[in-house]
Amino acid sequence: MKDEVCPNHKGCQVINIEGFVESAGMRDFYISNFCEASQDKWSECKRFQTKRALAFCPDFVLPDSNLTLDEIIFKIETEL
């Protein structure tokens, strides 16, 4: 049953920082549909994928972000 919760759950800002996601309803949606869902779901989370690839996840990335990893890296390099 350990696969039902994302391994990044304890440190993810979506979970741990109130107001990180502006809408409480959207935050609840992310938590139930990504963070605390099965591995099939949390492995689709763009924050999970980004952290796995880069060892960190920038604040602008949300679980359902449409940005590719290359686009995220480009944004980090050019805008941050």
XYZ file of N, CA and C in Angstrom:
240
model
N 0.797 -1.198 0.000
C 0.000 0.000 0.000
C 0.847 1.273 0.000
N 2.161 1.140 0.155
C 3.028 2.310 0.165
C 3.000 3.053 -1.158
N 2.629 2.379 -2.254
C 2.585 3.010 -3.563
C 1.379 3.922 -3.743
N 0.498 3.970 -2.749
C -0.692 4.800 -2.864
C -0.407 6.267 -2.575
N 0.723 6.569 -1.963
C 1.091 7.948 -1.648
C 2.409 8.263 -2.345
N 2.459 9.410 -2.977
C 3.672 9.838 -3.674
C 4.861 9.861 -2.715
N 6.015 9.394 -3.158
C 7.200 9.425 -2.300
C 7.650 10.848 -1.954
N 7.185 11.840 -2.685
C 7.520 13.237 -2.401
C 6.484 13.903 -1.492
N 5.510 13.132 -1.051
C 4.375 13.648 -0.282
C 4.807 14.510 0.901
N 5.743 14.041 1.686
C 6.137 14.761 2.907
C 6.816 16.094 2.621
N 7.457 16.221 1.475
C 8.184 17.453 1.185
C 7.567 18.334 0.116
N 6.470 17.902 -0.458
C 5.883 18.651 -1.577
C 5.174 19.912 -1.092
N 5.429 21.007 -1.774
C 4.821 22.279 -1.399
C 3.316 22.289 -1.614
N 2.820 21.530 -2.568
C 1.371 21.445 -2.768
C 0.703 20.972 -1.483
N 1.325 20.020 -0.815
C 0.788 19.457 0.423
C 1.073 20.353 1.621
N 2.275 20.854 1.725
C 2.767 21.443 2.971
C 2.683 22.955 3.101
N 2.449 23.662 2.027
C 2.400 25.121 2.119
C 0.996 25.600 1.771
N 0.294 26.036 2.792
C -1.052 26.556 2.583
C -0.965 27.789 1.692
N -1.791 27.836 0.664
C -1.778 28.943 -0.270
C -0.840 28.753 -1.451
N -0.053 27.688 -1.460
C 0.832 27.420 -2.598
C -0.003 27.278 -3.867
N -1.121 26.570 -3.743
C -2.119 26.505 -4.812
C -3.217 27.479 -4.400
N -3.502 28.466 -5.242
C -4.428 29.533 -4.869
C -5.793 29.026 -4.429
N -6.354 28.114 -5.163
C -7.694 27.608 -4.865
C -7.615 26.382 -3.961
N -8.316 26.438 -2.845
C -8.351 25.284 -1.935
C -8.968 24.075 -2.630
N -9.948 24.311 -3.481
C -10.572 23.215 -4.219
C -9.599 22.546 -5.173
N -8.780 23.351 -5.825
C -7.785 22.797 -6.749
C -6.712 22.049 -5.978
N -6.306 22.578 -4.834
C -5.329 21.888 -3.979
C -5.868 20.521 -3.579
N -7.121 20.478 -3.143
C -7.745 19.207 -2.766
C -7.794 18.245 -3.947
N -8.073 18.784 -5.141
C -8.092 17.967 -6.355
C -6.714 17.358 -6.606
N -5.671 18.176 -6.520
C -4.313 17.677 -6.727
C -3.974 16.579 -5.725
N -4.291 16.817 -4.471
C -3.959 15.850 -3.431
C -4.676 14.530 -3.660
N -5.968 14.581 -3.956
C -6.719 13.330 -4.112
C -6.453 12.632 -5.441
N -6.117 13.396 -6.480
C -5.934 12.794 -7.800
C -4.487 12.538 -8.194
N -3.561 13.079 -7.442
C -2.142 12.844 -7.697
C -1.437 12.339 -6.439
N -1.343 13.193 -5.435
C -0.500 12.949 -4.256
C -0.882 11.700 -3.473
N -2.167 11.486 -3.293
C -2.625 10.374 -2.463
C -3.387 9.334 -3.274
N -3.144 9.315 -4.563
C -3.748 8.312 -5.437
C -2.726 7.190 -5.661
N -3.007 6.308 -6.535
C -2.108 5.184 -6.804
C -0.845 5.649 -7.532
N 0.125 4.768 -7.589
C 1.377 5.086 -8.286
C 1.105 5.464 -9.737
N 0.114 4.863 -10.351
C -0.228 5.220 -11.728
C -0.560 6.699 -11.853
N -1.160 7.257 -10.818
C -1.553 8.672 -10.842
C -0.422 9.598 -10.421
N 0.220 9.324 -9.263
C 1.264 10.267 -8.838
C 2.474 10.228 -9.753
N 2.675 9.138 -10.464
C 3.805 9.107 -11.402
C 3.544 9.994 -12.623
N 2.285 10.394 -12.831
C 1.932 11.326 -13.903
C 2.079 12.781 -13.473
N 2.291 13.015 -12.192
C 2.414 14.371 -11.655
C 3.672 15.038 -12.211
N 3.500 16.206 -12.787
C 4.649 16.909 -13.372
C 5.649 17.336 -12.299
N 5.189 17.603 -11.084
C 6.111 17.938 -9.992
C 6.963 16.718 -9.641
N 6.346 15.548 -9.571
C 7.081 14.311 -9.291
C 8.116 14.056 -10.390
N 7.693 14.159 -11.645
C 8.583 13.902 -12.773
C 9.755 14.886 -12.795
N 9.457 16.147 -12.514
C 10.496 17.173 -12.522
C 11.498 16.945 -11.400
N 10.998 16.644 -10.212
C 11.908 16.400 -9.091
C 12.766 15.166 -9.352
N 12.179 14.150 -9.936
C 12.946 12.940 -10.232
C 14.059 13.237 -11.240
N 13.784 14.086 -12.214
C 14.770 14.387 -13.252
C 15.817 15.412 -12.813
N 15.402 16.415 -12.035
C 16.294 17.532 -11.712
C 16.740 17.581 -10.251
N 16.163 16.721 -9.423
C 16.430 16.693 -7.974
C 15.805 17.870 -7.233
N 14.979 18.636 -7.911
C 14.186 19.694 -7.284
C 13.026 20.014 -8.221
N 12.057 20.758 -7.715
C 10.941 21.164 -8.557
C 10.662 22.642 -8.326
N 10.740 23.457 -9.371
C 10.469 24.880 -9.206
C 8.995 25.143 -8.880
N 8.751 26.268 -8.234
C 7.405 26.598 -7.777
C 6.385 26.734 -8.900
N 6.806 27.102 -10.095
C 5.843 27.321 -11.171
C 5.272 26.025 -11.746
N 5.817 24.893 -11.365
C 5.340 23.601 -11.865
C 4.263 23.061 -10.925
N 3.098 22.785 -11.490
C 1.999 22.179 -10.736
C 1.790 20.754 -11.237
N 1.066 19.940 -10.503
C 0.910 18.528 -10.880
C 0.411 18.293 -12.307
N -0.455 19.179 -12.801
C -1.023 18.984 -14.134
C -0.441 19.937 -15.176
N 0.746 20.437 -14.921
C 1.402 21.352 -15.853
C 1.537 20.710 -17.232
N 1.336 21.521 -18.259
C 1.483 21.039 -19.637
C 2.902 21.204 -20.167
N 3.768 21.840 -19.386
C 5.146 22.043 -19.823
C 5.901 20.718 -19.886
N 6.734 20.592 -20.898
C 7.623 19.436 -20.968
C 8.814 19.690 -20.046
N 9.579 18.664 -19.765
C 10.775 18.836 -18.945
C 11.748 19.811 -19.605
N 11.896 19.724 -20.913
C 12.777 20.659 -21.623
C 12.285 22.097 -21.483
N 10.977 22.300 -21.552
C 10.420 23.647 -21.389
C 10.631 24.164 -19.966
N 10.521 23.282 -18.990
C 10.759 23.661 -17.595
C 12.216 24.078 -17.415
N 13.127 23.294 -17.951
C 14.555 23.621 -17.857
C 14.842 24.955 -18.546
N 14.272 25.154 -19.721
C 14.465 26.412 -20.449
C 13.961 27.591 -19.622
N 12.796 27.439 -19.035
C 12.229 28.514 -18.214
C 13.127 28.808 -17.011
N 13.649 27.784 -16.384
C 14.569 27.974 -15.254
C 15.801 28.753 -15.714
N 16.359 28.360 -16.847
C 17.598 28.972 -17.338
C 17.409 30.407 -17.821
N 16.233 30.727 -18.334
C 16.043 32.047 -18.943
C 15.259 33.030 -18.087
N 14.448 32.537 -17.181
C 13.567 33.445 -16.450
C 13.845 33.527 -14.964
N 14.535 32.566 -14.414
C 14.742 32.587 -12.964
C 16.155 32.986 -12.612
